Amino acid sequence: DVKVTQSSRYLVKRTGEKVFLECVQDMDHENMFWYRQDPGLGLRLIYFSYDVKMKEKGDIPEGYSVSREKKERFSLILESASTNQTSMYLCASSALNAEAFFGQGTRLTVV
Amino acid sequence: QQPVQSPQAVILREGEDAVINCSSSKALYSVHWYRQKHGEAPVFLMILLKGGEQKGHDKISASFNEKKQQSSLYLTASQLSYSGTYFCGTDLYNNNDMRFGAGTRLTVKP
């Protein structure tokens, strides 16, 4: 059974904290993605990675960075969390031109 | 670069049909369709590659018009289980740089 696992389902952080969201996939996929989901805005791409140490900006990279040191792990970092980063974060992975598998999401609240 | 989906929401009775549209301002390499139920992760329905093909999946099918940079998802004889939010994802450059639309909320009532 294919799996994309996100480290936390719910997270509450304070403004200004550095926040790490972790994602691990067990399918040996080349591509990994971080999306942010907000009501009425759909899934917006923050960053994606097509190989270890490689990353590309999506539509809303400001305030975020990513790290992919191993093929199976893709981390999203909020350098200094702000209240407007309160959202649902979804990680996904895929092979090239194939379906994407999503994790269960992390609901982040910044207070 | 997000594709535009329409309609934003649709309500059906069981057995009725629906069409969800997805359009892009740029040339597309592929289109993906996903369904997300409340509180769950999006689940893959189908992928359509450049070439104008149509695909089917039980009573759910989709078309891809490369020239018009559009895709449509067809749900026929809808069932209660079809309820959810449908997203189209578009890949412009064949590198899986996938952007999603804002979603179409489909509600099927008995």
PDB file of C-alpha atoms in Angstrom:
ATOM      1  CA  ASP A   1       0.000   0.000   0.000  1.00  0.00           C
ATOM      2  CA  VAL A   2       1.549   3.250  -1.157  1.00  0.00           C
ATOM      3  CA  LYS A   3       2.084   5.869   1.460  1.00  0.00           C
ATOM      4  CA  VAL A   4       2.833   9.508   1.915  1.00  0.00           C
ATOM      5  CA  THR A   5       3.175  10.321   5.571  1.00  0.00           C
ATOM      6  CA  GLN A   6       3.139  13.768   7.097  1.00  0.00           C
ATOM      7  CA  SER A   7       4.644  14.082  10.527  1.00  0.00           C
ATOM      8  CA  SER A   8       1.736  15.865  12.223  1.00  0.00           C
ATOM      9  CA  ARG A   9      -2.017  16.119  11.616  1.00  0.00           C
ATOM     10  CA  TYR A  10      -2.404  19.210  13.784  1.00  0.00           C
ATOM     11  CA  LEU A  11       0.148  21.786  14.827  1.00  0.00           C
ATOM     12  CA  VAL A  12      -0.142  24.997  16.836  1.00  0.00           C
ATOM     13  CA  LYS A  13       2.793  27.409  16.744  1.00  0.00           C
ATOM     14  CA  ARG A  14       3.485  30.934  17.913  1.00  0.00           C
ATOM     15  CA  THR A  15       4.153  33.887  15.637  1.00  0.00           C
ATOM     16  CA  GLY A  16       7.840  34.147  14.842  1.00  0.00           C
ATOM     17  CA  GLU A  17       8.650  30.498  15.506  1.00  0.00           C
ATOM     18  CA  LYS A  18      10.543  28.404  12.982  1.00  0.00           C
ATOM     19  CA  VAL A  19       8.290  25.549  11.896  1.00  0.00           C
ATOM     20  CA  PHE A  20       9.237  22.288  10.209  1.00  0.00           C
ATOM     21  CA  LEU A  21       6.696  20.151   8.356  1.00  0.00           C
ATOM     22  CA  GLU A  22       8.006  16.754   7.368  1.00  0.00           C
ATOM     23  CA  CYS A  23       6.844  14.452   4.598  1.00  0.00           C
ATOM     24  CA  VAL A  24       8.043  10.944   3.816  1.00  0.00           C
ATOM     25  CA  GLN A  25       7.073   8.719   0.874  1.00  0.00           C
ATOM     26  CA  ASP A  26       7.810   5.028   0.454  1.00  0.00           C
ATOM     27  CA  MET A  27       7.313   4.709  -3.305  1.00  0.00           C
ATOM     28  CA  ASP A  28      10.730   5.827  -4.580  1.00  0.00           C
ATOM     29  CA  HIS A  29       9.083   8.733  -6.421  1.00  0.00           C
ATOM     30  CA  GLU A  30      11.195  11.381  -8.101  1.00  0.00           C
ATOM     31  CA  ASN A  31       8.745  14.218  -7.568  1.00  0.00           C
ATOM     32  CA  MET A  32       7.557  15.646  -4.300  1.00  0.00           C
ATOM     33  CA  PHE A  33       5.326  18.655  -3.698  1.00  0.00           C
ATOM     34  CA  TRP A  34       4.082  20.959  -0.976  1.00  0.00           C
ATOM     35  CA  TYR A  35       0.678  22.560  -1.400  1.00  0.00           C
ATOM     36  CA  ARG A  36      -1.313  24.894   0.755  1.00  0.00           C
ATOM     37  CA  GLN A  37      -5.098  24.473   0.823  1.00  0.00           C
ATOM     38  CA  ASP A  38      -7.397  27.326   1.779  1.00  0.00           C
ATOM     39  CA  PRO A  39     -11.187  27.532   1.288  1.00  0.00           C
ATOM     40  CA  GLY A  40     -12.081  28.891  -2.127  1.00  0.00           C
ATOM     41  CA  LEU A  41      -8.461  28.961  -3.294  1.00  0.00           C
ATOM     42  CA  GLY A  42      -7.920  25.287  -3.989  1.00  0.00           C
ATOM     43  CA  LEU A  43      -4.476  23.732  -3.780  1.00  0.00           C
ATOM     44  CA  ARG A  44      -1.704  26.247  -4.303  1.00  0.00           C
ATOM     45  CA  LEU A  45       1.800  25.007  -5.042  1.00  0.00           C
ATOM     46  CA  ILE A  46       4.454  26.280  -2.640  1.00  0.00           C
ATOM     47  CA  TYR A  47       7.503  24.316  -3.821  1.00  0.00           C
ATOM     48  CA  PHE A  48       8.219  21.097  -5.631  1.00  0.00           C
ATOM     49  CA  SER A  49      11.281  18.925  -6.044  1.00  0.00           C
ATOM     50  CA  TYR A  50      12.136  16.596  -8.917  1.00  0.00           C
ATOM     51  CA  ASP A  51      15.302  15.114  -7.404  1.00  0.00           C
ATOM     52  CA  VAL A  52      17.406  15.099  -4.275  1.00  0.00           C
ATOM     53  CA  LYS A  53      18.672  18.613  -3.448  1.00  0.00           C
ATOM     54  CA  MET A  54      16.662  20.062  -6.355  1.00  0.00           C
ATOM     55  CA  LYS A  55      13.773  22.437  -5.785  1.00  0.00           C
ATOM     56  CA  GLU A  56      11.568  24.745  -7.797  1.00  0.00           C
ATOM     57  CA  LYS A  57       9.343  27.568  -6.610  1.00  0.00           C
ATOM     58  CA  GLY A  58       5.637  27.268  -7.037  1.00  0.00           C
ATOM     59  CA  ASP A  59       3.068  30.036  -6.975  1.00  0.00           C
ATOM     60  CA  ILE A  60       3.411  31.096  -3.330  1.00  0.00           C
ATOM     61  CA  PRO A  61       6.990  30.447  -2.081  1.00  0.00           C
ATOM     62  CA  GLU A  62       7.314  33.637  -0.029  1.00  0.00           C
ATOM     63  CA  GLY A  63       7.891  32.915   3.637  1.00  0.00           C
ATOM     64  CA  TYR A  64       8.691  29.250   2.979  1.00  0.00           C
ATOM     65  CA  SER A  65      11.747  27.182   2.176  1.00  0.00           C
ATOM     66  CA  VAL A  66      12.207  23.468   1.526  1.00  0.00           C
ATOM     67  CA  SER A  67      14.818  20.787   1.934  1.00  0.00           C
ATOM     68  CA  ARG A  68      15.247  17.467   0.182  1.00  0.00           C
ATOM     69  CA  GLU A  69      18.382  15.715   1.390  1.00  0.00           C
ATOM     70  CA  LYS A  70      17.062  12.201   0.772  1.00  0.00           C
ATOM     71  CA  LYS A  71      14.799  10.968  -2.007  1.00  0.00           C
ATOM     72  CA  GLU A  72      12.036   9.871   0.331  1.00  0.00           C
ATOM     73  CA  ARG A  73      11.868  13.006   2.493  1.00  0.00           C
ATOM     74  CA  PHE A  74      10.736  16.521   1.661  1.00  0.00           C
ATOM     75  CA  SER A  75      10.563  19.148   4.371  1.00  0.00           C
ATOM     76  CA  LEU A  76       8.736  22.462   4.365  1.00  0.00           C
ATOM     77  CA  ILE A  77      10.157  25.185   6.588  1.00  0.00           C
ATOM     78  CA  LEU A  78       8.426  28.313   7.751  1.00  0.00           C
ATOM     79  CA  GLU A  79      11.340  30.541   8.691  1.00  0.00           C
ATOM     80  CA  SER A  80       9.295  32.850  10.910  1.00  0.00           C
ATOM     81  CA  ALA A  81       5.684  31.756  11.197  1.00  0.00           C
ATOM     82  CA  SER A  82       2.992  34.378  10.762  1.00  0.00           C
ATOM     83  CA  THR A  83      -0.755  34.225  11.327  1.00  0.00           C
ATOM     84  CA  ASN A  84      -1.431  34.396   7.574  1.00  0.00           C
ATOM     85  CA  GLN A  85       0.333  31.053   7.250  1.00  0.00           C
ATOM     86  CA  THR A  86      -2.438  29.353   9.215  1.00  0.00           C
ATOM     87  CA  SER A  87      -3.684  26.772   6.750  1.00  0.00           C
ATOM     88  CA  MET A  88      -3.878  23.129   5.714  1.00  0.00           C
ATOM     89  CA  TYR A  89      -0.604  21.896   4.197  1.00  0.00           C
ATOM     90  CA  LEU A  90      -0.593  18.901   1.880  1.00  0.00           C
ATOM     91  CA  CYS A  91       2.426  16.952   0.724  1.00  0.00           C
ATOM     92  CA  ALA A  92       2.307  14.796  -2.408  1.00  0.00           C
ATOM     93  CA  SER A  93       4.647  12.582  -4.397  1.00  0.00           C
ATOM     94  CA  SER A  94       4.566  11.146  -7.890  1.00  0.00           C
ATOM     95  CA  ALA A  95       6.577   9.474 -10.596  1.00  0.00           C
ATOM     96  CA  LEU A  96       6.886  11.446 -13.845  1.00  0.00           C
ATOM     97  CA  ASN A  97       3.558  11.799 -15.696  1.00  0.00           C
ATOM     98  CA  ALA A  98       1.814   9.614 -13.168  1.00  0.00           C
ATOM     99  CA  GLU A  99      -0.750  10.067 -10.446  1.00  0.00           C
ATOM    100  CA  ALA A 100       0.142  12.022  -7.359  1.00  0.00           C
ATOM    101  CA  PHE A 101      -0.343  10.484  -3.934  1.00  0.00           C
ATOM    102  CA  PHE A 102      -1.206  12.865  -1.137  1.00  0.00           C
ATOM    103  CA  GLY A 103      -0.540  12.755   2.558  1.00  0.00           C
ATOM    104  CA  GLN A 104      -3.336  13.327   5.064  1.00  0.00           C
ATOM    105  CA  GLY A 105      -2.383  16.952   5.563  1.00  0.00           C
ATOM    106  CA  THR A 106      -1.140  19.072   8.442  1.00  0.00           C
ATOM    107  CA  ARG A 107      -3.479  21.680   9.807  1.00  0.00           C
ATOM    108  CA  LEU A 108      -1.208  24.443  11.061  1.00  0.00           C
ATOM    109  CA  THR A 109      -2.482  27.185  13.319  1.00  0.00           C
ATOM    110  CA  VAL A 110      -0.200  30.133  14.035  1.00  0.00           C
ATOM    111  CA  VAL A 111      -1.233  32.180  17.075  1.00  0.00           C
TER     112      VAL A 111
ATOM    113  CA  GLN B   1      -0.630  29.855 -13.411  1.00  0.00           C
ATOM    114  CA  GLN B   2      -3.500  28.088 -11.687  1.00  0.00           C
ATOM    115  CA  PRO B   3      -6.065  26.661 -14.109  1.00  0.00           C
ATOM    116  CA  VAL B   4      -9.611  27.990 -13.920  1.00  0.00           C
ATOM    117  CA  GLN B   5     -12.391  25.597 -12.990  1.00  0.00           C
ATOM    118  CA  SER B   6     -16.106  26.002 -13.524  1.00  0.00           C
ATOM    119  CA  PRO B   7     -18.621  25.817 -12.046  1.00  0.00           C
ATOM    120  CA  GLN B   8     -17.529  26.540  -8.472  1.00  0.00           C
ATOM    121  CA  ALA B   9     -20.290  24.350  -7.104  1.00  0.00           C
ATOM    122  CA  VAL B  10     -23.037  22.090  -8.388  1.00  0.00           C
ATOM    123  CA  ILE B  11     -25.886  20.228  -6.716  1.00  0.00           C
ATOM    124  CA  LEU B  12     -27.357  17.143  -8.342  1.00  0.00           C
ATOM    125  CA  ARG B  13     -29.961  14.509  -7.652  1.00  0.00           C
ATOM    126  CA  GLU B  14     -28.864  10.896  -7.844  1.00  0.00           C
ATOM    127  CA  GLY B  15     -28.839   9.750 -11.443  1.00  0.00           C
ATOM    128  CA  GLU B  16     -28.252  13.188 -12.949  1.00  0.00           C
ATOM    129  CA  ASP B  17     -25.220  14.114 -15.029  1.00  0.00           C
ATOM    130  CA  ALA B  18     -22.634  16.849 -14.493  1.00  0.00           C
ATOM    131  CA  VAL B  19     -19.757  18.425 -16.375  1.00  0.00           C
ATOM    132  CA  ILE B  20     -16.819  20.171 -14.736  1.00  0.00           C
ATOM    133  CA  ASN B  21     -14.544  22.306 -16.860  1.00  0.00           C
ATOM    134  CA  CYS B  22     -10.884  23.221 -16.482  1.00  0.00           C
ATOM    135  CA  SER B  23      -9.127  25.775 -18.649  1.00  0.00           C
ATOM    136  CA  SER B  24      -5.621  27.150 -18.867  1.00  0.00           C
ATOM    137  CA  SER B  25      -4.166  30.320 -20.349  1.00  0.00           C
ATOM    138  CA  LYS B  26      -1.078  28.360 -21.422  1.00  0.00           C
ATOM    139  CA  ALA B  27      -0.476  25.262 -23.513  1.00  0.00           C
ATOM    140  CA  LEU B  28      -0.817  22.085 -21.503  1.00  0.00           C
ATOM    141  CA  TYR B  29       1.167  18.886 -21.493  1.00  0.00           C
ATOM    142  CA  SER B  30      -1.184  16.961 -19.255  1.00  0.00           C
ATOM    143  CA  VAL B  31      -4.258  17.299 -17.086  1.00  0.00           C
ATOM    144  CA  HIS B  32      -4.960  15.387 -13.889  1.00  0.00           C
ATOM    145  CA  TRP B  33      -8.303  15.025 -12.137  1.00  0.00           C
ATOM    146  CA  TYR B  34      -8.693  14.359  -8.398  1.00  0.00           C
ATOM    147  CA  ARG B  35     -11.586  14.099  -5.974  1.00  0.00           C
ATOM    148  CA  GLN B  36     -11.355  15.110  -2.338  1.00  0.00           C
ATOM    149  CA  LYS B  37     -13.928  14.154   0.266  1.00  0.00           C
ATOM    150  CA  HIS B  38     -14.289  16.241   3.375  1.00  0.00           C
ATOM    151  CA  GLY B  39     -11.427  15.689   5.811  1.00  0.00           C
ATOM    152  CA  GLU B  40      -9.575  13.365   3.447  1.00  0.00           C
ATOM    153  CA  ALA B  41      -6.668  13.635   1.056  1.00  0.00           C
ATOM    154  CA  PRO B  42      -7.326  14.159  -2.672  1.00  0.00           C
ATOM    155  CA  VAL B  43      -7.576  10.910  -4.599  1.00  0.00           C
ATOM    156  CA  PHE B  44      -6.510  10.430  -8.209  1.00  0.00           C
ATOM    157  CA  LEU B  45      -9.186   9.856 -10.854  1.00  0.00           C
ATOM    158  CA  MET B  46      -7.359  10.045 -14.160  1.00  0.00           C
ATOM    159  CA  ILE B  47      -4.602  11.675 -16.173  1.00  0.00           C
ATOM    160  CA  LEU B  48      -4.880  12.875 -19.757  1.00  0.00           C
ATOM    161  CA  LEU B  49      -1.775  13.492 -21.807  1.00  0.00           C
ATOM    162  CA  LYS B  50      -1.231  15.807 -24.749  1.00  0.00           C
ATOM    163  CA  GLY B  51      -2.967  14.340 -27.784  1.00  0.00           C
ATOM    164  CA  GLY B  52      -6.636  15.155 -27.189  1.00  0.00           C
ATOM    165  CA  GLU B  53      -7.526  11.778 -25.748  1.00  0.00           C
ATOM    166  CA  GLN B  54     -10.575  10.891 -23.790  1.00  0.00           C
ATOM    167  CA  LYS B  55     -10.425   8.557 -20.839  1.00  0.00           C
ATOM    168  CA  GLY B  56     -13.031   6.718 -18.877  1.00  0.00           C
ATOM    169  CA  HIS B  57     -13.301   5.386 -15.365  1.00  0.00           C
ATOM    170  CA  ASP B  58     -16.614   3.641 -14.681  1.00  0.00           C
ATOM    171  CA  LYS B  59     -19.225   6.394 -15.152  1.00  0.00           C
ATOM    172  CA  ILE B  60     -16.637   9.163 -14.892  1.00  0.00           C
ATOM    173  CA  SER B  61     -14.812  10.189 -18.043  1.00  0.00           C
ATOM    174  CA  ALA B  62     -12.773  13.138 -19.218  1.00  0.00           C
ATOM    175  CA  SER B  63     -11.642  14.827 -22.393  1.00  0.00           C
ATOM    176  CA  PHE B  64      -8.656  16.993 -23.182  1.00  0.00           C
ATOM    177  CA  ASN B  65      -8.777  19.570 -25.956  1.00  0.00           C
ATOM    178  CA  GLU B  66      -5.193  20.588 -26.498  1.00  0.00           C
ATOM    179  CA  LYS B  67      -6.009  23.410 -28.936  1.00  0.00           C
ATOM    180  CA  LYS B  68      -8.464  25.040 -26.568  1.00  0.00           C
ATOM    181  CA  GLN B  69      -6.231  24.280 -23.574  1.00  0.00           C
ATOM    182  CA  GLN B  70      -9.232  22.805 -21.815  1.00  0.00           C
ATOM    183  CA  SER B  71     -10.311  19.633 -20.135  1.00  0.00           C
ATOM    184  CA  SER B  72     -13.763  18.515 -19.055  1.00  0.00           C
ATOM    185  CA  LEU B  73     -14.773  15.888 -16.514  1.00  0.00           C
ATOM    186  CA  TYR B  74     -18.065  14.091 -17.183  1.00  0.00           C
ATOM    187  CA  LEU B  75     -19.977  12.406 -14.391  1.00  0.00           C
ATOM    188  CA  THR B  76     -22.923  10.382 -15.623  1.00  0.00           C
ATOM    189  CA  ALA B  77     -25.753   8.852 -13.616  1.00  0.00           C
ATOM    190  CA  SER B  78     -24.278  10.361 -10.464  1.00  0.00           C
ATOM    191  CA  GLN B  79     -24.218   8.417  -7.213  1.00  0.00           C
ATOM    192  CA  LEU B  80     -24.128   9.685  -3.633  1.00  0.00           C
ATOM    193  CA  SER B  81     -20.494   8.588  -3.458  1.00  0.00           C
ATOM    194  CA  TYR B  82     -19.578  11.128  -6.143  1.00  0.00           C
ATOM    195  CA  SER B  83     -20.014  13.986  -3.673  1.00  0.00           C
ATOM    196  CA  GLY B  84     -16.821  15.861  -2.938  1.00  0.00           C
ATOM    197  CA  THR B  85     -14.594  18.563  -4.331  1.00  0.00           C
ATOM    198  CA  TYR B  86     -13.074  17.938  -7.743  1.00  0.00           C
ATOM    199  CA  PHE B  87      -9.739  19.435  -8.685  1.00  0.00           C
ATOM    200  CA  CYS B  88      -8.020  19.600 -12.009  1.00  0.00           C
ATOM    201  CA  GLY B  89      -4.248  19.762 -12.019  1.00  0.00           C
ATOM    202  CA  THR B  90      -2.290  20.990 -15.035  1.00  0.00           C
ATOM    203  CA  ASP B  91       1.290  20.339 -16.058  1.00  0.00           C
ATOM    204  CA  LEU B  92       2.666  22.767 -18.633  1.00  0.00           C
ATOM    205  CA  TYR B  93       6.166  21.477 -19.264  1.00  0.00           C
ATOM    206  CA  ASN B  94       6.127  17.721 -18.749  1.00  0.00           C
ATOM    207  CA  ASN B  95       7.998  18.002 -15.493  1.00  0.00           C
ATOM    208  CA  ASN B  96       5.123  17.411 -13.130  1.00  0.00           C
ATOM    209  CA  ASP B  97       5.129  21.056 -12.074  1.00  0.00           C
ATOM    210  CA  MET B  98       1.483  20.620 -11.254  1.00  0.00           C
ATOM    211  CA  ARG B  99      -0.857  23.487 -10.457  1.00  0.00           C
ATOM    212  CA  PHE B 100      -4.405  22.929  -9.313  1.00  0.00           C
ATOM    213  CA  GLY B 101      -7.597  24.862  -9.829  1.00  0.00           C
ATOM    214  CA  ALA B 102      -9.736  26.226  -7.015  1.00  0.00           C
ATOM    215  CA  GLY B 103     -11.979  23.157  -7.128  1.00  0.00           C
ATOM    216  CA  THR B 104     -15.618  22.368  -7.893  1.00  0.00           C
ATOM    217  CA  ARG B 105     -17.784  21.268  -4.991  1.00  0.00           C
ATOM    218  CA  LEU B 106     -20.195  18.576  -6.141  1.00  0.00           C
ATOM    219  CA  THR B 107     -23.117  17.551  -3.940  1.00  0.00           C
ATOM    220  CA  VAL B 108     -25.300  14.611  -4.900  1.00  0.00           C
ATOM    221  CA  LYS B 109     -28.613  14.365  -3.068  1.00  0.00           C
ATOM    222  CA  PRO B 110     -30.948  11.344  -2.851  1.00  0.00           C
TER     223      PRO B 110
END
